[in-house]
XYZ file of C-alpha atoms in Angstrom:
301
model
C 121.131 103.978 68.536
C 119.229 106.879 68.421
C 119.508 109.982 69.129
C 118.547 113.324 69.528
C 119.239 116.977 70.846
C 116.889 119.078 71.739
C 116.317 122.488 73.164
C 113.808 122.878 76.592
C 113.706 126.743 77.636
C 117.009 127.507 76.223
C 118.612 124.046 77.872
C 120.224 121.955 75.177
C 119.814 118.430 76.424
C 120.987 115.373 74.275
C 118.420 112.249 74.637
C 119.629 109.024 73.564
C 119.105 105.540 72.795
C 115.128 106.243 72.123
C 113.752 103.136 70.368
C 115.318 101.366 73.254
C 112.118 98.918 74.185
C 111.792 99.727 78.425
C 108.776 97.737 78.354
C 109.435 95.086 76.380
C 105.929 92.223 77.628
C 104.498 96.467 76.418
C 105.676 97.942 73.827
C 107.260 100.633 75.555
C 110.343 103.028 74.734
C 111.926 104.972 76.167
C 110.830 107.783 73.279
C 107.240 106.629 74.448
C 108.569 107.574 78.244
C 110.068 111.160 78.102
C 107.155 111.897 75.955
C 105.152 110.770 78.822
C 106.756 112.810 81.169
C 106.785 115.751 78.418
C 102.705 115.898 78.274
C 102.776 115.738 82.044
C 104.688 118.093 83.571
C 102.040 120.587 84.176
C 101.187 118.105 86.346
C 103.985 116.110 87.936
C 106.505 119.279 88.547
C 104.466 121.315 91.214
C 104.611 117.609 92.730
C 108.523 117.447 92.349
C 109.557 121.942 92.977
C 112.365 121.492 95.875
C 111.851 118.415 97.358
C 115.159 115.916 97.314
C 114.970 113.241 94.123
C 115.510 109.545 93.667
C 116.568 108.762 90.982
C 115.489 104.429 90.652
C 117.106 103.591 87.051
C 116.711 100.343 85.110
C 118.835 101.192 81.657
C 118.001 97.451 81.344
C 114.304 98.005 80.847
C 112.120 97.222 83.674
C 112.493 93.215 83.522
C 116.241 93.297 84.634
C 118.196 95.363 87.483
C 117.868 98.053 88.654
C 119.576 100.570 90.939
C 118.582 103.127 93.138
C 120.631 106.551 93.022
C 120.509 109.378 96.130
C 123.457 112.094 95.088
C 122.406 113.773 92.318
C 125.434 112.501 89.744
C 128.456 114.126 89.358
C 127.794 114.445 84.823
C 124.555 116.320 85.406
C 123.748 119.717 83.321
C 124.260 123.168 84.885
C 121.414 123.534 84.722
C 119.631 120.814 86.718
C 118.843 122.280 90.102
C 119.997 120.621 93.357
C 119.630 120.855 97.331
C 121.772 120.270 100.362
C 120.844 117.384 102.292
C 123.096 116.192 106.061
C 123.217 112.101 106.464
C 123.159 110.400 109.305
C 126.814 110.551 110.072
C 126.882 114.733 109.881
C 128.033 113.971 105.795
C 126.650 115.823 103.213
C 124.367 115.420 100.759
C 123.968 117.514 97.174
C 120.541 116.046 95.246
C 118.696 116.442 92.005
C 115.653 118.856 92.205
C 113.486 117.967 89.639
C 111.791 122.276 89.038
C 111.710 122.454 85.753
C 111.045 120.686 82.111
C 114.509 120.358 81.109
C 115.511 118.755 84.047
C 112.501 116.057 84.150
C 113.149 115.151 80.738
C 117.141 114.830 81.834
C 115.982 112.437 85.039
C 113.534 110.457 82.543
C 116.429 109.520 79.369
C 118.536 108.605 82.480
C 116.036 105.482 82.329
C 115.160 106.518 86.213
C 111.752 105.232 85.089
C 109.880 105.471 88.759
C 110.134 108.981 90.754
C 110.089 108.411 94.346
C 110.152 111.989 96.982
C 110.151 112.664 100.386
C 107.562 114.213 102.175
C 109.170 117.432 102.919
C 111.031 119.854 100.654
C 114.372 119.795 100.823
C 114.991 123.223 101.998
C 113.045 121.759 105.384
C 113.366 117.938 105.573
C 112.152 117.406 108.772
C 109.047 119.543 108.032
C 106.635 116.886 106.290
C 104.315 118.617 104.194
C 101.758 115.827 104.785
C 100.895 113.302 105.870
C 100.380 109.658 104.562
C 98.586 106.134 104.893
C 99.771 103.233 102.476
C 97.809 100.979 101.956
C 100.016 97.625 100.972
C 97.248 94.597 100.254
C 99.070 91.325 101.785
C 98.064 88.531 99.060
C 94.830 87.965 98.599
C 93.767 91.203 99.843
C 94.425 93.145 96.899
C 92.479 96.213 96.013
C 89.130 95.958 97.119
C 90.417 95.806 100.361
C 92.654 98.929 99.597
C 89.018 100.637 98.345
C 87.485 99.146 101.588
C 90.682 100.585 104.226
C 90.791 104.091 102.555
C 86.981 104.629 102.764
C 87.010 103.819 106.696
C 89.737 106.204 106.748
C 88.952 109.148 105.233
C 85.760 108.450 106.966
C 87.868 108.957 110.603
C 89.646 111.204 109.329
C 86.642 113.990 108.859
C 85.079 114.511 111.880
C 88.339 114.949 113.034
C 88.631 118.248 110.164
C 91.094 116.717 108.506
C 90.138 116.494 104.745
C 92.816 113.838 102.549
C 93.464 112.987 99.189
C 93.879 108.900 98.044
C 96.067 107.971 94.671
C 96.629 104.322 93.919
C 100.609 103.178 93.658
C 100.164 102.375 90.467
C 101.354 98.641 92.025
C 98.702 97.211 93.919
C 98.376 99.986 97.100
C 96.672 102.524 97.233
C 98.410 105.919 99.037
C 96.111 108.426 101.531
C 97.434 111.733 102.412
C 96.371 114.243 105.252
C 97.185 117.257 103.773
C 99.184 120.127 106.943
C 101.371 122.332 105.216
C 102.347 123.802 108.662
C 105.460 124.692 109.493
C 105.524 123.426 112.965
C 104.617 120.296 111.420
C 107.490 117.939 112.233
C 108.029 113.665 111.785
C 107.722 112.614 115.706
C 103.759 113.459 115.566
C 102.970 112.404 112.589
C 104.303 108.901 112.319
C 102.628 109.104 116.118
C 99.218 109.795 114.831
C 99.378 107.496 111.867
C 100.226 104.693 113.862
C 97.527 105.264 116.273
C 95.183 105.808 114.161
C 96.217 102.348 111.692
C 96.354 99.702 114.949
C 92.659 101.697 115.755
C 91.873 99.781 112.307
C 93.778 96.986 113.575
C 91.489 96.875 117.126
C 88.481 97.251 115.359
C 89.014 95.409 111.744
C 91.484 92.814 112.537
C 90.333 90.491 109.106
C 90.819 93.724 107.205
C 93.659 95.432 108.716
C 97.407 95.173 110.137
C 100.177 97.468 111.566
C 101.534 95.635 112.574
C 105.982 95.713 110.306
C 106.193 91.572 110.800
C 105.477 89.571 106.751
C 103.944 86.784 108.161
C 101.054 89.402 109.718
C 100.502 90.399 106.296
C 98.728 87.852 104.501
C 94.676 88.226 103.335
C 95.311 92.141 105.434
C 95.959 95.442 104.084
C 99.205 96.274 105.929
C 99.067 100.319 107.319
C 101.953 101.312 106.932
C 103.104 103.872 109.029
C 106.351 103.556 109.219
C 106.092 105.894 105.714
C 106.012 109.464 107.872
C 109.398 109.510 107.979
C 112.149 111.695 106.488
C 114.707 108.964 105.433
C 111.939 107.663 103.315
C 110.213 108.314 99.835
C 107.387 107.831 97.902
C 106.144 107.081 94.703
C 105.512 110.611 93.049
C 102.169 111.561 92.147
C 101.759 111.268 88.266
C 105.299 108.188 88.555
C 105.583 105.475 85.722
C 106.015 102.530 87.669
C 108.659 99.178 86.202
C 106.329 96.707 85.759
C 105.251 94.559 82.966
C 102.864 97.465 82.119
C 103.385 100.779 82.480
C 101.186 101.884 84.756
C 101.345 105.267 86.497
C 100.485 106.054 90.510
C 97.030 108.651 89.829
C 95.255 110.376 92.307
C 90.961 108.854 92.836
C 88.359 110.986 93.490
C 86.511 109.469 96.598
C 82.845 108.979 95.128
C 84.354 106.947 92.529
C 86.236 105.067 94.444
C 83.217 104.195 96.421
C 81.620 103.407 92.470
C 84.441 101.135 91.967
C 84.334 99.470 95.574
C 80.828 98.268 94.837
C 81.059 97.252 91.084
C 84.080 94.760 92.398
C 85.781 96.705 89.512
C 88.818 97.838 89.902
C 90.421 98.415 86.292
C 90.164 101.787 86.631
C 92.435 101.990 89.211
C 95.099 100.972 86.628
C 95.772 103.161 84.745
C 98.319 103.211 81.329
C 100.079 106.463 80.471
C 97.415 108.053 77.549
C 94.670 106.968 80.010
C 96.681 109.354 82.026
C 97.224 112.171 80.205
C 93.329 112.053 78.846
C 92.242 112.256 82.254
C 94.906 115.373 83.509
C 93.844 116.713 80.277
C 89.665 116.538 81.480
C 89.803 116.555 84.814
C 93.628 118.844 86.101
C 95.254 118.313 89.195
C 92.732 116.274 91.417
C 96.232 116.248 94.023
C 96.178 120.090 93.977
C 94.875 120.633 97.276
C 97.364 118.307 98.827
C 100.033 121.111 98.130
C 97.966 124.029 99.240
C 95.359 122.849 101.830
C 96.226 123.306 105.261
C 95.025 120.938 108.467
C 96.519 120.559 111.726
C 96.869 117.196 113.408
C 95.019 116.593 116.612
C 96.979 116.551 119.835
C 97.811 112.731 120.635
């Protein structure tokens, strides 16, 4: 069993099982995972700051059992920042806040390969910072179809004065984010607006899009999952790893690149691995940074 004690900004952290291969079909150990999150900390931490973490832990690797943890583990180090949320029955729940490198590394050391967070911050859980269109292709639909829907969404939203950003899910879909960052925003409005838009696209592109939750409606179409705009839901964080055969990353996509990729019918550039993610982020900066700061107002619906 490999173990190492490191010090990060004056905080000591014991890292364990460093040689454990958590992506056995690819050969990506816990040490590789920790190094990836260390190198990406400057890009991912702003998107995690003050948001209630949901851990998705794979202690034996991506091909074995996993479990979710919404409550911040009682064995957490004293320096891990926490917040308080209320469950549906009013019971308080302590959640982890990943606000610094040491906490990010602690989370990765727990084999929480995927990092999921809500659209709102813990201090204002009813106020989403963004609206999201979660594009999920039903076989045999694929990323090409998601790219087409994402571009349609952008062209629909632009005349409404709404800028948006797109990222890969790290799996087979795309996520289109509309930054809002206004204190009066609420989930009732974002869910209503996203559903109306999804149903409009379903009406105008019936062979391509469905807004219906029923799984039997999804084969061969892109499901726009408007229901993600809810205080109880989480999304995979930008720059998070995904638990697949290979450690693909949820990564931002430039709109021009999406247009070019769609035109070439080549989506391999959308399947971003850790080394590629670090290299691109270091060269291009945070292409998803606007989501954190741009203020927009939804039109009245």
